[in-house]
Amino acid sequence: MKKALVCGAGGFIGGHLVNRLKSEGYWVRGVDIKENEYGNSNADEFIIGDLRDPKVANYVVTDDLDEIYQLAADMGGAGFVFTGTNDASIMHNSVLCNLNILEAAKNTGVRRIFYSSSACMYPEYNQMDPNNPKCSEESAYPAAPDSEYGWEKLFSERLFLAYQKNHGIEARIARFHNIFGPQGTWDGGREKAPAAVCRKVAMAEEGGSIEIWGDGQQTRSFLIVDECVEGIRRLMNSDFSGPVNLGSEEMISLNDFAKMVIDISGKNLTINNIPGPLGVRGRNSDNHLIQEKLGWAPSTPLRKGVEKTFEWISEQIQKKVLEPVEA
């Protein structure tokens, strides 16, 4: 039986990854600063611990592990990343987690490590045209991410590759493009755009309106979490280190995405575009390299993933409404 450590198992993607590994017969240890918000953790062992502390990393990285999946990071949606008020925390916290895990792996001899990077590391200058963004892997340099979150991801990619070159680590690096789906954060300020829009539509009164930040013409692609996990496993089982894009090529504007969610809801709603944090004007995954190296690329239609996500978020809202009020 293979043994794996999932760092960030209390998070959205981490919880789904734990379930996937368990379904493949792995023994799984999860670690996170918090428990999984929706109970989506079937790890054989789950440790509450702060990976910014090297003692915690040394405790969870044991020499009997076959694989490590490093997804632990300080992150959130546009309202968290692009305001600028969280920049120091984002960079400090995430880099410490990566440094500590890599050093512990080097010292214990655990070789194969997956690292979750982000499309936010791509240069802003290639993402100014919402209809024609450039996000192919080789376009990463000259570097010019539009956020400190993106700069941290770029640095950490180099960190993992440096440990591969100098210490025999077998790094596998994927650049995530807007992962969404059930059992993800959908309120509180750290939620991503798909969850935020689903929440707004689900909570809106019939005949009302929802707010979308900016003019709504900014474009993105969104990847359902099931395919993200599939891509992680395929990359981990390959001989390719990456970095490689892991995202959908089905690009859509934020206003059109909102219209899709409204259509799924069956409500009659209007869109009110307001000022707010935006990020780049356009972003879309380029899947030529992943298709070439893995013989696979994500293919699930966006609407199918949104239908599943909208249904789940609607259920969460209903549960909150029905929760008894404490005296």
Short mmCIF file of C-alpha atoms in Angstrom, two decimals:
data_model
loop_
_atom_site.label_atom_id
_atom_site.label_comp_id
_atom_site.label_asym_id
_atom_site.label_seq_id
_atom_site.Cartn_x
_atom_site.Cartn_y
_atom_site.Cartn_z
CA MET A 1 0.00 0.00 0.00
CA LYS A 2 1.38 3.39 -1.02
CA LYS A 3 1.50 6.17 1.57
CA ALA A 4 0.87 9.82 0.78
CA LEU A 5 0.87 13.09 2.67
CA VAL A 6 -1.61 15.78 1.58
CA CYS A 7 -0.64 19.23 2.87
CA GLY A 8 -3.67 21.48 2.88
CA ALA A 9 -6.06 18.56 3.33
CA GLY A 10 -8.44 20.82 5.22
CA GLY A 11 -8.93 22.87 2.06
CA PHE A 12 -11.17 22.51 -0.96
CA ILE A 13 -8.88 20.78 -3.46
CA GLY A 14 -7.00 18.93 -0.70
CA GLY A 15 -10.19 17.30 0.55
CA HIS A 16 -11.08 16.07 -2.93
CA LEU A 17 -7.53 14.83 -3.47
CA VAL A 18 -7.59 12.83 -0.23
CA ASN A 19 -10.79 11.11 -1.39
CA ARG A 20 -9.24 10.30 -4.76
CA LEU A 21 -6.11 8.80 -3.21
CA LYS A 22 -8.21 6.72 -0.82
CA SER A 23 -10.26 5.41 -3.76
CA GLU A 24 -6.99 4.25 -5.33
CA GLY A 25 -6.01 2.32 -2.22
CA TYR A 26 -3.54 4.75 -0.67
CA TRP A 27 -2.95 5.23 3.03
CA VAL A 28 -3.28 8.99 3.45
CA ARG A 29 -2.09 11.42 6.10
CA GLY A 30 -3.64 14.87 5.93
CA VAL A 31 -2.31 18.02 7.57
CA ASP A 32 -3.78 21.50 7.78
CA ILE A 33 -4.12 24.44 10.11
CA LYS A 34 -7.85 23.66 10.27
CA GLU A 35 -10.21 20.77 9.77
CA ASN A 36 -12.01 20.46 6.46
CA GLU A 37 -14.87 22.95 6.51
CA TYR A 38 -17.41 20.50 5.07
CA GLY A 39 -16.15 17.30 6.64
CA ASN A 40 -14.62 16.32 3.29
CA SER A 41 -11.64 14.50 4.70
CA ASN A 42 -11.36 10.73 4.72
CA ALA A 43 -7.68 10.65 5.55
CA ASP A 44 -6.45 7.72 7.62
CA GLU A 45 -4.70 10.25 9.84
CA PHE A 46 -5.49 13.97 10.00
CA ILE A 47 -3.13 16.27 11.86
CA ILE A 48 -4.03 19.82 12.86
CA GLY A 49 -0.77 21.70 12.48
CA ASP A 50 0.78 24.88 11.10
CA LEU A 51 3.27 24.09 8.33
CA ARG A 52 4.91 27.50 8.82
CA ASP A 53 6.49 25.79 11.83
CA PRO A 54 9.37 23.50 10.76
CA LYS A 55 8.66 21.24 13.73
CA VAL A 56 5.22 20.46 12.28
CA ALA A 57 6.69 19.76 8.84
CA ASN A 58 9.31 17.47 10.38
CA TYR A 59 6.59 15.63 12.30
CA VAL A 60 4.28 14.95 9.32
CA VAL A 61 6.98 14.18 6.72
CA THR A 62 8.12 10.67 7.63
CA ASP A 63 10.50 8.39 5.77
CA ASP A 64 7.78 5.82 5.00
CA LEU A 65 5.94 8.19 2.65
CA ASP A 66 5.93 7.53 -1.10
CA GLU A 67 4.47 10.88 -2.17
CA ILE A 68 3.79 14.38 -0.87
CA TYR A 69 1.15 16.72 -2.27
CA GLN A 70 1.88 20.30 -1.23
CA LEU A 71 -1.30 22.36 -1.59
CA ALA A 72 -1.04 24.31 1.69
CA ALA A 73 -1.04 28.05 1.03
CA ASP A 74 -2.44 31.38 2.20
CA MET A 75 -4.84 32.25 -0.59
CA GLY A 76 -8.31 33.31 -1.64
CA GLY A 77 -10.29 35.01 -4.38
CA ALA A 78 -9.92 38.47 -5.92
CA GLY A 79 -11.28 40.17 -2.81
CA PHE A 80 -8.41 38.66 -0.81
CA VAL A 81 -5.55 38.63 -3.31
CA PHE A 82 -5.92 41.88 -5.25
CA THR A 83 -6.66 44.43 -2.52
CA GLY A 84 -2.98 44.58 -1.51
CA THR A 85 -3.73 44.42 2.20
CA ASN A 86 -2.76 40.74 2.51
CA ASP A 87 0.42 40.74 0.38
CA ALA A 88 2.98 40.27 3.16
CA SER A 89 1.00 37.45 4.79
CA ILE A 90 0.42 35.68 1.47
CA MET A 91 4.12 35.69 0.60
CA HIS A 92 5.47 34.98 4.08
CA ASN A 93 3.05 32.18 4.97
CA SER A 94 3.07 30.29 1.69
CA VAL A 95 6.85 30.43 1.22
CA LEU A 96 7.42 29.12 4.74
CA CYS A 97 5.12 26.16 4.12
CA ASN A 98 7.00 25.30 0.91
CA LEU A 99 10.45 25.71 2.44
CA ASN A 100 9.61 23.59 5.46
CA ILE A 101 8.05 20.76 3.47
CA LEU A 102 10.93 20.64 1.00
CA GLU A 103 13.57 20.66 3.73
CA ALA A 104 11.76 17.91 5.64
CA ALA A 105 11.46 15.83 2.47
CA LYS A 106 15.15 16.29 1.69
CA ASN A 107 16.11 15.19 5.22
CA THR A 108 13.86 12.12 5.28
CA GLY A 109 14.51 10.97 1.72
CA VAL A 110 10.95 11.38 0.42
CA ARG A 111 11.48 12.17 -3.23
CA ARG A 112 8.27 12.67 -5.21
CA ILE A 113 6.45 15.93 -4.40
CA PHE A 114 3.56 17.65 -6.17
CA TYR A 115 3.38 21.44 -5.92
CA SER A 116 0.24 23.44 -6.70
CA SER A 117 1.25 26.60 -8.51
CA SER A 118 -1.18 29.05 -10.12
CA ALA A 119 -1.89 30.77 -13.42
CA CYS A 120 -1.57 33.99 -11.41
CA MET A 121 2.19 33.75 -12.01
CA TYR A 122 1.80 34.59 -15.72
CA PRO A 123 2.85 38.10 -16.86
CA GLU A 124 0.20 40.78 -16.71
CA TYR A 125 1.37 42.20 -20.06
CA ASN A 126 0.19 39.03 -21.85
CA GLN A 127 -3.27 39.21 -20.29
CA MET A 128 -4.44 42.72 -21.18
CA ASP A 129 -6.68 41.64 -24.08
CA PRO A 130 -9.72 39.79 -22.69
CA ASN A 131 -10.27 38.06 -26.04
CA ASN A 132 -6.72 36.88 -26.64
CA PRO A 133 -4.71 36.23 -23.46
CA LYS A 134 -1.44 34.33 -23.70
CA CYS A 135 -0.84 31.76 -20.96
CA SER A 136 1.36 29.13 -22.58
CA GLU A 137 3.97 27.74 -20.21
CA GLU A 138 6.97 29.29 -21.97
CA SER A 139 5.41 32.78 -21.76
CA ALA A 140 6.15 33.00 -18.01
CA TYR A 141 9.29 35.08 -18.60
CA PRO A 142 10.12 37.95 -18.56
CA ALA A 143 8.18 37.71 -15.30
CA ALA A 144 5.57 40.32 -14.39
CA PRO A 145 2.71 38.84 -12.33
CA ASP A 146 -0.07 41.27 -11.41
CA SER A 147 -0.10 40.29 -7.71
CA GLU A 148 2.27 39.33 -4.91
CA TYR A 149 0.40 36.02 -4.80
CA GLY A 150 1.60 35.40 -8.37
CA TRP A 151 5.18 36.40 -7.50
CA GLU A 152 5.16 33.96 -4.57
CA LYS A 153 3.95 31.15 -6.82
CA LEU A 154 6.66 31.90 -9.36
CA PHE A 155 9.37 31.95 -6.68
CA SER A 156 8.09 28.70 -5.19
CA GLU A 157 8.16 26.98 -8.58
CA ARG A 158 11.85 27.90 -8.78
CA LEU A 159 12.33 26.68 -5.21
CA PHE A 160 10.93 23.22 -5.99
CA LEU A 161 13.01 22.98 -9.16
CA ALA A 162 16.15 24.05 -7.25
CA TYR A 163 15.56 21.26 -4.70
CA GLN A 164 15.09 18.89 -7.64
CA LYS A 165 18.41 19.96 -9.16
CA ASN A 166 20.44 20.01 -5.93
CA HIS A 167 18.79 17.45 -3.64
CA GLY A 168 17.20 14.78 -5.84
CA ILE A 169 13.60 15.85 -5.23
CA GLU A 170 11.26 14.65 -8.01
CA ALA A 171 9.08 17.73 -8.40
CA ARG A 172 5.75 17.76 -10.23
CA ILE A 173 4.36 21.29 -10.73
CA ALA A 174 0.92 22.26 -12.07
CA ARG A 175 -0.35 25.78 -12.61
CA PHE A 176 -4.00 25.76 -11.54
CA HIS A 177 -6.52 27.84 -13.49
CA ASN A 178 -9.50 28.83 -11.29
CA ILE A 179 -10.55 25.53 -9.73
CA PHE A 180 -14.18 25.37 -8.57
CA GLY A 181 -16.80 22.89 -7.46
CA PRO A 182 -18.76 21.52 -4.50
CA GLN A 183 -17.26 21.62 -1.00
CA GLY A 184 -15.31 24.80 -1.68
CA THR A 185 -15.39 28.14 0.13
CA TRP A 186 -18.45 30.06 -1.06
CA ASP A 187 -18.66 33.02 1.33
CA GLY A 188 -16.62 35.01 3.83
CA GLY A 189 -14.31 36.93 1.46
CA ARG A 190 -11.90 34.21 0.29
CA GLU A 191 -14.22 32.55 -2.20
CA LYS A 192 -13.37 32.48 -5.91
CA ALA A 193 -15.54 34.03 -8.63
CA PRO A 194 -17.59 30.91 -9.58
CA ALA A 195 -18.64 30.29 -5.97
CA ALA A 196 -19.32 33.99 -5.37
CA VAL A 197 -21.56 34.27 -8.43
CA CYS A 198 -23.40 31.05 -7.55
CA ARG A 199 -24.00 32.38 -4.03
CA LYS A 200 -25.25 35.76 -5.25
CA VAL A 201 -27.66 34.17 -7.71
CA ALA A 202 -28.92 31.60 -5.21
CA MET A 203 -29.60 34.31 -2.62
CA ALA A 204 -31.15 36.85 -5.02
CA GLU A 205 -34.89 37.51 -4.97
CA GLU A 206 -36.83 36.77 -8.16
CA GLY A 207 -36.77 39.87 -10.35
CA GLY A 208 -33.79 41.31 -8.47
CA SER A 209 -30.16 41.87 -9.48
CA ILE A 210 -26.66 40.63 -8.66
CA GLU A 211 -23.42 42.62 -8.55
CA ILE A 212 -20.40 41.76 -10.70
CA TRP A 213 -17.09 43.56 -10.13
CA GLY A 214 -15.80 45.63 -13.04
CA ASP A 215 -17.41 45.89 -16.48
CA GLY A 216 -17.89 42.11 -16.60
CA GLN A 217 -15.96 41.81 -19.87
CA GLN A 218 -12.89 40.34 -18.13
CA THR A 219 -12.46 36.71 -19.20
CA ARG A 220 -11.45 33.54 -17.38
CA SER A 221 -11.59 29.78 -17.71
CA PHE A 222 -12.81 27.65 -14.81
CA LEU A 223 -11.92 24.02 -14.07
CA ILE A 224 -14.16 21.65 -12.13
CA VAL A 225 -12.29 20.14 -9.18
CA ASP A 226 -12.74 16.50 -10.35
CA GLU A 227 -10.63 17.21 -13.43
CA CYS A 228 -8.08 19.11 -11.37
CA VAL A 229 -7.56 16.02 -9.21
CA GLU A 230 -7.41 13.82 -12.30
CA GLY A 231 -4.68 16.06 -13.73
CA ILE A 232 -2.72 16.00 -10.46
CA ARG A 233 -2.71 12.21 -10.41
CA ARG A 234 -1.75 11.90 -14.07
CA LEU A 235 1.12 14.36 -13.62
CA MET A 236 2.30 12.62 -10.46
CA ASN A 237 2.37 9.26 -12.27
CA SER A 238 4.31 10.68 -15.21
CA ASP A 239 7.99 11.40 -15.80
CA PHE A 240 7.27 15.07 -16.55
CA SER A 241 8.13 17.67 -13.90
CA GLY A 242 6.32 20.62 -15.44
CA PRO A 243 5.43 23.34 -14.77
CA VAL A 244 2.30 22.65 -16.78
CA ASN A 245 -1.10 24.33 -17.03
CA LEU A 246 -3.99 22.53 -15.40
CA GLY A 247 -7.14 24.27 -16.54
CA SER A 248 -9.97 24.44 -19.04
CA GLU A 249 -9.68 26.13 -22.43
CA GLU A 250 -13.37 27.14 -22.34
CA MET A 251 -12.97 30.89 -21.82
CA ILE A 252 -15.93 33.03 -20.76
CA SER A 253 -16.52 36.64 -19.66
CA LEU A 254 -17.64 37.25 -16.09
CA ASN A 255 -20.94 38.72 -17.27
CA ASP A 256 -21.61 35.70 -19.50
CA PHE A 257 -20.68 33.40 -16.64
CA ALA A 258 -23.20 35.21 -14.44
CA LYS A 259 -25.83 34.84 -17.19
CA MET A 260 -25.12 31.10 -17.28
CA VAL A 261 -25.65 30.78 -13.52
CA ILE A 262 -28.83 32.87 -13.72
CA ASP A 263 -30.11 30.58 -16.50
CA ILE A 264 -29.33 27.49 -14.42
CA SER A 265 -31.23 29.00 -11.48
CA GLY A 266 -34.34 29.65 -13.55
CA LYS A 267 -34.65 33.13 -12.02
CA ASN A 268 -35.24 36.42 -13.77
CA LEU A 269 -32.28 38.54 -12.61
CA THR A 270 -30.30 41.47 -13.96
CA ILE A 271 -26.55 42.16 -13.64
CA ASN A 272 -25.26 45.32 -11.98
CA ASN A 273 -21.57 45.99 -12.76
CA ILE A 274 -19.81 47.83 -9.92
CA PRO A 275 -16.22 48.84 -9.10
CA GLY A 276 -14.15 46.12 -7.40
CA PRO A 277 -10.89 44.12 -7.48
CA LEU A 278 -10.39 42.68 -10.96
CA GLY A 279 -7.06 41.00 -11.63
CA VAL A 280 -5.99 40.69 -15.28
CA ARG A 281 -8.37 41.44 -18.17
CA GLY A 282 -8.12 37.98 -19.69
CA ARG A 283 -6.88 34.53 -18.71
CA ASN A 284 -7.32 31.15 -20.32
CA SER A 285 -5.47 27.86 -20.05
CA ASP A 286 -3.28 26.77 -22.95
CA ASN A 287 -3.42 22.96 -22.97
CA HIS A 288 -0.98 22.11 -25.75
CA LEU A 289 1.79 21.05 -23.37
CA ILE A 290 -0.34 18.93 -21.03
CA GLN A 291 -1.85 17.15 -24.05
CA GLU A 292 1.63 16.54 -25.45
CA LYS A 293 3.20 15.31 -22.21
CA LEU A 294 0.31 13.44 -20.58
CA GLY A 295 -1.87 12.55 -23.57
CA TRP A 296 -4.79 14.11 -21.72
CA ALA A 297 -6.41 17.48 -21.10
CA PRO A 298 -9.54 18.61 -19.21
CA SER A 299 -12.72 18.28 -21.29
CA THR A 300 -15.75 18.62 -18.98
CA PRO A 301 -18.11 21.35 -20.27
CA LEU A 302 -18.21 24.38 -17.96
CA ARG A 303 -21.99 24.32 -17.64
CA LYS A 304 -21.97 20.76 -16.31
CA GLY A 305 -19.60 21.75 -13.48
CA VAL A 306 -21.53 24.95 -12.75
CA GLU A 307 -24.84 23.08 -12.47
CA LYS A 308 -23.34 20.76 -9.87
CA THR A 309 -21.72 23.65 -7.98
CA PHE A 310 -24.84 25.85 -8.01
CA GLU A 311 -26.93 23.01 -6.61
CA TRP A 312 -24.44 22.39 -3.80
CA ILE A 313 -24.12 26.07 -2.84
CA SER A 314 -27.91 26.45 -2.86
CA GLU A 315 -28.09 23.53 -0.41
CA GLN A 316 -25.50 25.20 1.86
CA ILE A 317 -27.50 28.43 1.90
CA GLN A 318 -30.65 26.53 2.83
CA LYS A 319 -28.82 24.79 5.66
CA LYS A 320 -27.69 28.17 7.03
CA VAL A 321 -31.22 29.52 6.84
CA LEU A 322 -32.54 26.51 8.76
CA GLU A 323 -29.78 26.54 11.41
CA PRO A 324 -31.22 27.19 14.90
CA VAL A 325 -30.29 30.56 16.36
CA GLU A 326 -28.30 30.22 19.60
CA ALA A 327 -29.87 31.92 22.61
#
